CSV table of C-alpha atoms in Angstrom, one decimal:
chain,number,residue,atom,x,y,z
A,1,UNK,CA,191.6,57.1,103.9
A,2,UNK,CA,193.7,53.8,103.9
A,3,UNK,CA,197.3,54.8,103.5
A,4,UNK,CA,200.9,52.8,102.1
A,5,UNK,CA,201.8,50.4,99.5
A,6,UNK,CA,199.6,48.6,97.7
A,7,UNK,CA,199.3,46.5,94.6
A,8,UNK,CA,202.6,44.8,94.1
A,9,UNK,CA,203.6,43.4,91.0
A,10,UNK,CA,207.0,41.6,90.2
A,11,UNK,CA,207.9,40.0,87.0
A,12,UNK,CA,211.0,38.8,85.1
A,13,UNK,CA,212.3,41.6,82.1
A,14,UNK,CA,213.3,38.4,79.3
A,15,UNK,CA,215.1,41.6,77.1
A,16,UNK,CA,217.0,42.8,79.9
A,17,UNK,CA,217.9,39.8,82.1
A,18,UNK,CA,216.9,41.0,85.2
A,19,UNK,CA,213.7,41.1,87.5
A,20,UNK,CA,211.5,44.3,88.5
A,21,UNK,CA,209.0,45.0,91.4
A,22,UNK,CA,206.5,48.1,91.4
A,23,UNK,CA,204.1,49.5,93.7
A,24,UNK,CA,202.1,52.2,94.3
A,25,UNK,CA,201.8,54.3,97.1
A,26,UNK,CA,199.1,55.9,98.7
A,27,UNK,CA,199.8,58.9,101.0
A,28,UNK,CA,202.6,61.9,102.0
A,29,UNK,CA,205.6,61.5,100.0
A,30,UNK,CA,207.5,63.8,101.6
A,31,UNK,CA,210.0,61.8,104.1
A,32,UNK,CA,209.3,58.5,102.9
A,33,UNK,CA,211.3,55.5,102.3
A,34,UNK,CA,210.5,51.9,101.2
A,35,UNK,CA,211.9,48.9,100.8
A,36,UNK,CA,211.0,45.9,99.1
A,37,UNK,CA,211.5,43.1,101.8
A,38,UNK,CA,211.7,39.0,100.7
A,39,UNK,CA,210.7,35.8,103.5
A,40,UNK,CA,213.3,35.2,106.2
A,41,UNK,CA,215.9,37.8,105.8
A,42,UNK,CA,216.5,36.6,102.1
A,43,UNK,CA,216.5,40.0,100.7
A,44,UNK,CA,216.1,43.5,101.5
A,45,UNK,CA,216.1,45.9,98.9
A,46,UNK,CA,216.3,49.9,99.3
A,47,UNK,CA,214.2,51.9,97.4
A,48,UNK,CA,214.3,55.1,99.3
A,49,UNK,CA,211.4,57.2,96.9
A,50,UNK,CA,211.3,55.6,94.5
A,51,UNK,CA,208.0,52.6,93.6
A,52,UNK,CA,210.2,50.5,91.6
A,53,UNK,CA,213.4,47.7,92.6
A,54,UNK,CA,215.2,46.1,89.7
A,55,UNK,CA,217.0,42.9,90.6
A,56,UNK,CA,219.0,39.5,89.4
A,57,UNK,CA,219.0,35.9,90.0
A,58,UNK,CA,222.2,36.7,92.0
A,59,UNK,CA,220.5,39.1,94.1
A,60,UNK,CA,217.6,36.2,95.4
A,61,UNK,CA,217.1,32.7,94.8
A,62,UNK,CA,214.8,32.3,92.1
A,63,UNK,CA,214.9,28.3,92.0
A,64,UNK,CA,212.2,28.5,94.8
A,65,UNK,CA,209.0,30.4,96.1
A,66,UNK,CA,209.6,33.6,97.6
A,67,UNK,CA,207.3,35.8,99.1
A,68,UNK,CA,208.0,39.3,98.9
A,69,UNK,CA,206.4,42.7,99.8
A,70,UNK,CA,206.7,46.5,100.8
A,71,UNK,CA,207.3,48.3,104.0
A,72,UNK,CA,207.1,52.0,103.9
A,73,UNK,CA,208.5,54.2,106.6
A,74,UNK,CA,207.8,57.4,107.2
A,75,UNK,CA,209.2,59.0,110.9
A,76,UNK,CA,208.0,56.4,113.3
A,77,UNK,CA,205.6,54.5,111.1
A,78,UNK,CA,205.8,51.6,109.0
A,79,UNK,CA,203.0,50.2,106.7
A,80,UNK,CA,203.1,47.0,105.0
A,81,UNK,CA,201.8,45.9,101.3
């Protein structure tokens, strides 16, 4: 069975002023950690457990394209969305 993140979404919350990622995960949750990673260093967001990042303009440059995606670690593996 294929194993880590997968399906990514991110979008812009209009009510709330602020942007949110999600994923899903496939595999052991015990021991975990992810983090939602951005194109040359431009972010790095935590997410320890949790399948969900809430950010703001101030956090990332919005003005241009940014690729982002998921690396999960768990002991001394990392997979990649």
């Amino acid at each position: 069975a294929v194993s880590g993140p997968r399906d990514l979404r991110c979008y812009r919350v209009e009510s709330k002023g602020h942007y949110q990622c999600s994923w899903e995960y496939e595999g052991t949750l015990a021991g975990v950690s992810h983090f939602l990673r951005g194109c040359q260093e431009c972010c790095h967001f935590a997410a320890g457990s949790a399948t969900l990042v809430q950010f703001t303009d101030q956090d990332i440059n919005v003005l241009s394209n940014v690729t982002l995606w998921v690396e999960s670690r768990l002991e001394n593996r990392t997979e990649k969305s």
